[in-house]
């Protein structure tokens, strides 16, 4: 490039000194936790902690029984089962997240070896970007990436694409103080690292490198661990706390009650038979451990993990690539979405909104390649190109505004390239912020004559025109309309040049020209077609939408109007600029942010601060964005949503990537999250009913002096295997679109709501009464087949607290199977919970549910038939299987009748 001044740059000694003081031009990578640390973090889950304690107690008791000769190797089945439950829950979650992270490892790689032109020791040379130091003189041309933050020394027609930092595709830069834009996010005479030169060229002096650059600050902000607790984790922690306190209280009650009973029967506190007393204490501890194991839903961590993992996979089919499992459900709890404008709400590609070529439009629409002055003028008076290598999306190379004009030609069937190649360019003035126009003199292929083509700011172009086909007032009215819609406008003019007439003098157009106005065009970055409906769906679902953009207030408000978020009557306090936002203390902002709808001219850290302030207001925040500038906020939010064609840093900081860049996919993610939460609630309703019933049965047995009819291994089958299948069955239910009519749940709400608690306690109590009656009946009657069951004898023995004959192996197997089948049919009731519909509704769409139900049924038959010593069971007669399945199905029919009347 032509240099106006002579620059010598840094000497070798100055380079070394600068590197010592300011460091290298590289970004410090974040420290990553080792795989072992990541794995052991899974063991901090409160329910896993309860299981670890139960495992320690169970191992201790089993070792005592085995080494004292009171038990065989089979006593270790119980701790082995608990250990399997722990490992399954932790390993599966770790594996899924590790697999997802591997897919993203490549996204954060930064190429620091790109060559950059610098002036050092009076010579121009090329060095890797990483070797740039503070004080270096850097030369940049169109298409170059700015290697570090610097101050412009010279700038010719310079336009910088700052979308990676501010979301603004074109920022005009200049060294002329009179042309500085006071409202610009970054000073008009500075270029920032990570941005690219869209047009023109410049020379700049570096004043910040590496982590000290604006890009580096954004990158660092994207790596900060926000440690924001998700709503589901918070609710599961509260559930674990409740289960822990309840199970330990019941276990303590059993130990205290049985010891008091022992000493009352012994007639005092003196122990005479220490061996007998030791055996009694051991038996009491075993019962207490059994209660803890029974009370703790061992399958819950595994089931929640599987539900999230299954949703991860199914959400991918709706263009939501989930990286972190918790994000599946957290989307359903979202109360605020802070969205970027460029690339998220808009297409991030400038397009012609409307053309006003006075008397020439019919010529352009013919589709001929050489048919008009307009087509030739647009083609040759431009420095942009189109990349057709990707047939699905044409890419603009160069200035986005000029690219929009070339795309318009393409849409009208005109290829700009032959028009450009078939003419000879005589003279050219590229666009500059000082001139605000571009002019090109060509030897036209249309007439063979010289033609001057001019495009630029309409008011400037009109000032050169002597021939204007329509009244100027009409043109100004059109321009005002476009400007009120926050659109960019361009004016076009031409003149056939006679021989000897000079057009360009001293870097500008001559004053004696006689240009003819061709017309004006309006250019915009259009709103994505699906956005208004998606925004409306989110607002109807009780979610607040806030636009956070680096663009101007006028553009931001117009986009807000187009998507249905902003109207003319909005109060001023619903909008803030970045400067106003930065200047306000947190206390004042906390009073305004809930009503805030648009934050314009925002810098990257403004968005992060907004997210953190909203979280202080107990809001669950999701952030959408596609640029590096969005990364800190994406990381700080409970859910970060990056766009599929966004920057690698944005994707790395996010939890979910929207592959189709559609805001509509975000509303579908909310629907998936809410449906998933309902499915988790259904599973908890199902599992806690089992646990309440089993816990009370063991408690009653402890105080009646009878052995528990349910062994720990049987409860592990119910809590771990059967419940895991049940979780898969419930998680396989299709999402319910009606959840979008509900408001977001409160973050303080307990995961077990009032109707769930009522259902758990009432159904659990009914099961306890029935199962207790069966224990009493089996104790006083020798049952070898349920075909001899008598209701009269069942009622008579219910209150018979005599010692009885105990329960035979066959009776214990009957009891275990009846217990499981009651829960099996209750799973269908759980499926219908909160749906307001029959359990049989949409079974055709729930093939996974039916398949897993059949697997549970077959699994129970296999356990009873082949489990023998491990599960303390014997095979049942087929007639008894039929009676049990038919009789226990009453649970489902009662539920159906109840739902029918509701």
PDB file of C-alpha atoms in Angstrom, residues 327-455:
ATOM      1  CA  UNK A 327     -29.087 -27.647  30.031  1.00  0.00           C
ATOM      2  CA  UNK A 328     -31.806 -29.994  28.680  1.00  0.00           C
ATOM      3  CA  UNK A 329     -33.959 -29.389  31.736  1.00  0.00           C
ATOM      4  CA  UNK A 330     -32.755 -25.904  32.708  1.00  0.00           C
ATOM      5  CA  UNK A 331     -34.189 -24.510  29.457  1.00  0.00           C
ATOM      6  CA  UNK A 332     -37.624 -25.405  30.822  1.00  0.00           C
ATOM      7  CA  UNK A 333     -37.035 -23.286  33.946  1.00  0.00           C
ATOM      8  CA  UNK A 334     -35.788 -20.265  31.976  1.00  0.00           C
ATOM      9  CA  UNK A 335     -37.480 -16.989  32.901  1.00  0.00           C
ATOM     10  CA  UNK A 336     -35.352 -14.585  30.810  1.00  0.00           C
ATOM     11  CA  UNK A 337     -33.661 -14.937  27.415  1.00  0.00           C
ATOM     12  CA  UNK A 338     -30.981 -12.328  26.663  1.00  0.00           C
ATOM     13  CA  UNK A 339     -30.489 -12.478  22.934  1.00  0.00           C
ATOM     14  CA  UNK A 340     -27.940 -11.016  20.585  1.00  0.00           C
ATOM     15  CA  UNK A 341     -29.341  -9.261  17.486  1.00  0.00           C
ATOM     16  CA  UNK A 342     -26.926  -9.935  14.641  1.00  0.00           C
ATOM     17  CA  UNK A 343     -26.950 -13.574  13.535  1.00  0.00           C
ATOM     18  CA  UNK A 344     -29.516 -14.618  16.119  1.00  0.00           C
ATOM     19  CA  UNK A 345     -32.585 -12.479  15.486  1.00  0.00           C
ATOM     20  CA  UNK A 346     -31.302 -11.388  12.072  1.00  0.00           C
ATOM     21  CA  UNK A 347     -29.669 -13.346   9.247  1.00  0.00           C
ATOM     22  CA  UNK A 348     -26.254 -11.635   9.612  1.00  0.00           C
ATOM     23  CA  UNK A 349     -26.246 -10.980   5.877  1.00  0.00           C
ATOM     24  CA  UNK A 350     -27.055  -7.576   4.447  1.00  0.00           C
ATOM     25  CA  UNK A 351     -29.801  -7.747   1.811  1.00  0.00           C
ATOM     26  CA  UNK A 352     -31.658  -5.305  -0.408  1.00  0.00           C
ATOM     27  CA  UNK A 353     -34.940  -4.440   1.293  1.00  0.00           C
ATOM     28  CA  UNK A 354     -36.296  -2.228  -1.508  1.00  0.00           C
ATOM     29  CA  UNK A 355     -35.029  -0.615  -4.719  1.00  0.00           C
ATOM     30  CA  UNK A 356     -36.152   2.686  -6.208  1.00  0.00           C
ATOM     31  CA  UNK A 357     -34.439   2.940  -9.595  1.00  0.00           C
ATOM     32  CA  UNK A 358     -36.451   5.593 -11.343  1.00  0.00           C
ATOM     33  CA  UNK A 359     -37.557   4.184 -14.689  1.00  0.00           C
ATOM     34  CA  UNK A 360     -34.926   1.433 -14.781  1.00  0.00           C
ATOM     35  CA  UNK A 361     -36.379  -1.427 -12.680  1.00  0.00           C
ATOM     36  CA  UNK A 362     -37.962  -3.115 -15.687  1.00  0.00           C
ATOM     37  CA  UNK A 363     -34.557  -3.349 -17.368  1.00  0.00           C
ATOM     38  CA  UNK A 364     -32.939  -5.064 -14.373  1.00  0.00           C
ATOM     39  CA  UNK A 365     -35.759  -7.596 -14.047  1.00  0.00           C
ATOM     40  CA  UNK A 366     -35.212  -8.962 -17.558  1.00  0.00           C
ATOM     41  CA  UNK A 367     -32.460 -11.225 -16.259  1.00  0.00           C
ATOM     42  CA  UNK A 368     -29.956 -10.414 -19.028  1.00  0.00           C
ATOM     43  CA  UNK A 369     -26.324 -10.180 -18.037  1.00  0.00           C
ATOM     44  CA  UNK A 370     -25.522  -6.987 -19.938  1.00  0.00           C
ATOM     45  CA  UNK A 371     -28.929  -5.346 -20.056  1.00  0.00           C
ATOM     46  CA  UNK A 372     -28.656  -2.160 -17.998  1.00  0.00           C
ATOM     47  CA  UNK A 373     -26.597   0.654 -16.647  1.00  0.00           C
ATOM     48  CA  UNK A 374     -27.671  -0.359 -13.152  1.00  0.00           C
ATOM     49  CA  UNK A 375     -26.318  -3.896 -13.458  1.00  0.00           C
ATOM     50  CA  UNK A 376     -23.025  -2.673 -14.913  1.00  0.00           C
ATOM     51  CA  UNK A 377     -22.738   0.136 -12.361  1.00  0.00           C
ATOM     52  CA  UNK A 378     -23.290  -2.179  -9.399  1.00  0.00           C
ATOM     53  CA  UNK A 379     -20.892  -4.784 -10.793  1.00  0.00           C
ATOM     54  CA  UNK A 380     -17.943  -2.540 -11.625  1.00  0.00           C
ATOM     55  CA  UNK A 381     -18.288   0.150  -8.950  1.00  0.00           C
ATOM     56  CA  UNK A 382     -17.586  -2.341  -6.155  1.00  0.00           C
ATOM     57  CA  UNK A 383     -14.719  -4.146  -4.451  1.00  0.00           C
ATOM     58  CA  UNK A 384     -16.775  -7.068  -3.078  1.00  0.00           C
ATOM     59  CA  UNK A 385     -17.035 -10.620  -4.430  1.00  0.00           C
ATOM     60  CA  UNK A 386     -19.421 -13.559  -3.988  1.00  0.00           C
ATOM     61  CA  UNK A 387     -18.266 -17.042  -2.997  1.00  0.00           C
ATOM     62  CA  UNK A 388     -20.460 -19.719  -4.618  1.00  0.00           C
ATOM     63  CA  UNK A 389     -18.485 -22.712  -3.261  1.00  0.00           C
ATOM     64  CA  UNK A 390     -21.280 -23.554  -0.791  1.00  0.00           C
ATOM     65  CA  UNK A 391     -24.456 -23.980  -2.820  1.00  0.00           C
ATOM     66  CA  UNK A 392     -26.663 -23.732   0.293  1.00  0.00           C
ATOM     67  CA  UNK A 393     -25.375 -20.281   1.264  1.00  0.00           C
ATOM     68  CA  UNK A 394     -23.604 -17.742  -0.923  1.00  0.00           C
ATOM     69  CA  UNK A 395     -20.856 -16.008   1.048  1.00  0.00           C
ATOM     70  CA  UNK A 396     -19.950 -12.345   0.638  1.00  0.00           C
ATOM     71  CA  UNK A 397     -16.230 -11.560   0.436  1.00  0.00           C
ATOM     72  CA  UNK A 398     -15.546  -7.941   1.271  1.00  0.00           C
ATOM     73  CA  UNK A 399     -17.896  -5.115   2.210  1.00  0.00           C
ATOM     74  CA  UNK A 400     -21.290  -6.567   3.363  1.00  0.00           C
ATOM     75  CA  UNK A 401     -23.244  -3.602   1.905  1.00  0.00           C
ATOM     76  CA  UNK A 402     -21.645  -4.002  -1.530  1.00  0.00           C
ATOM     77  CA  UNK A 403     -22.196  -7.753  -1.205  1.00  0.00           C
ATOM     78  CA  UNK A 404     -25.935  -7.123  -0.721  1.00  0.00           C
ATOM     79  CA  UNK A 405     -26.023  -5.342  -4.099  1.00  0.00           C
ATOM     80  CA  UNK A 406     -24.262  -8.253  -5.825  1.00  0.00           C
ATOM     81  CA  UNK A 407     -26.672 -10.723  -4.164  1.00  0.00           C
ATOM     82  CA  UNK A 408     -29.589  -8.648  -5.468  1.00  0.00           C
ATOM     83  CA  UNK A 409     -28.211  -8.942  -8.989  1.00  0.00           C
ATOM     84  CA  UNK A 410     -27.817 -12.696  -8.509  1.00  0.00           C
ATOM     85  CA  UNK A 411     -31.421 -13.006  -7.333  1.00  0.00           C
ATOM     86  CA  UNK A 412     -32.469 -11.197 -10.515  1.00  0.00           C
ATOM     87  CA  UNK A 413     -30.554 -13.661 -12.678  1.00  0.00           C
ATOM     88  CA  UNK A 414     -27.568 -11.428 -13.394  1.00  0.00           C
ATOM     89  CA  UNK A 415     -23.991 -12.578 -12.856  1.00  0.00           C
ATOM     90  CA  UNK A 416     -21.861  -9.610 -11.808  1.00  0.00           C
ATOM     91  CA  UNK A 417     -18.501 -11.191 -12.661  1.00  0.00           C
ATOM     92  CA  UNK A 418     -18.697 -11.150 -16.530  1.00  0.00           C
ATOM     93  CA  UNK A 419     -19.923  -7.546 -16.362  1.00  0.00           C
ATOM     94  CA  UNK A 420     -16.938  -6.612 -14.223  1.00  0.00           C
ATOM     95  CA  UNK A 421     -14.416  -8.562 -16.302  1.00  0.00           C
ATOM     96  CA  UNK A 422     -15.683  -7.207 -19.656  1.00  0.00           C
ATOM     97  CA  UNK A 423     -14.980  -3.588 -18.825  1.00  0.00           C
ATOM     98  CA  UNK A 424     -11.776  -1.640 -18.486  1.00  0.00           C
ATOM     99  CA  UNK A 425     -11.509   0.412 -15.307  1.00  0.00           C
ATOM    100  CA  UNK A 426     -10.013   3.812 -16.158  1.00  0.00           C
ATOM    101  CA  UNK A 427     -10.107   5.506 -12.738  1.00  0.00           C
ATOM    102  CA  UNK A 428     -11.480   4.626  -9.296  1.00  0.00           C
ATOM    103  CA  UNK A 429     -12.080   6.259  -5.933  1.00  0.00           C
ATOM    104  CA  UNK A 430     -12.775   3.635  -3.260  1.00  0.00           C
ATOM    105  CA  UNK A 431     -15.245   4.415  -0.532  1.00  0.00           C
ATOM    106  CA  UNK A 432     -13.994   6.448   2.427  1.00  0.00           C
ATOM    107  CA  UNK A 433     -15.672   7.830   5.533  1.00  0.00           C
ATOM    108  CA  UNK A 434     -14.484  11.291   4.554  1.00  0.00           C
ATOM    109  CA  UNK A 435     -15.961  11.258   1.030  1.00  0.00           C
ATOM    110  CA  UNK A 436     -18.920   8.933   1.817  1.00  0.00           C
ATOM    111  CA  UNK A 437     -19.064   7.750  -1.791  1.00  0.00           C
ATOM    112  CA  UNK A 438     -17.283   5.504  -4.295  1.00  0.00           C
ATOM    113  CA  UNK A 439     -16.702   6.449  -7.952  1.00  0.00           C
ATOM    114  CA  UNK A 440     -15.432   4.387 -10.898  1.00  0.00           C
ATOM    115  CA  UNK A 441     -14.793   5.428 -14.501  1.00  0.00           C
ATOM    116  CA  UNK A 442     -14.989   2.498 -16.965  1.00  0.00           C
ATOM    117  CA  UNK A 443     -14.886   1.869 -20.686  1.00  0.00           C
ATOM    118  CA  UNK A 444     -18.429   0.509 -20.855  1.00  0.00           C
ATOM    119  CA  UNK A 445     -19.243  -2.758 -22.585  1.00  0.00           C
ATOM    120  CA  UNK A 446     -22.782  -1.417 -23.171  1.00  0.00           C
ATOM    121  CA  UNK A 447     -21.958   1.534 -25.432  1.00  0.00           C
ATOM    122  CA  UNK A 448     -18.204   1.481 -25.772  1.00  0.00           C
ATOM    123  CA  UNK A 449     -18.093   4.916 -24.165  1.00  0.00           C
ATOM    124  CA  UNK A 450     -16.572   6.012 -20.900  1.00  0.00           C
ATOM    125  CA  UNK A 451     -19.116   6.032 -18.071  1.00  0.00           C
ATOM    126  CA  UNK A 452     -18.720   7.351 -14.535  1.00  0.00           C
ATOM    127  CA  UNK A 453     -20.612   5.365 -11.902  1.00  0.00           C
ATOM    128  CA  UNK A 454     -21.112   6.824  -8.414  1.00  0.00           C
ATOM    129  CA  UNK A 455     -22.695   5.275  -5.302  1.00  0.00           C
TER     130      UNK A 455
END
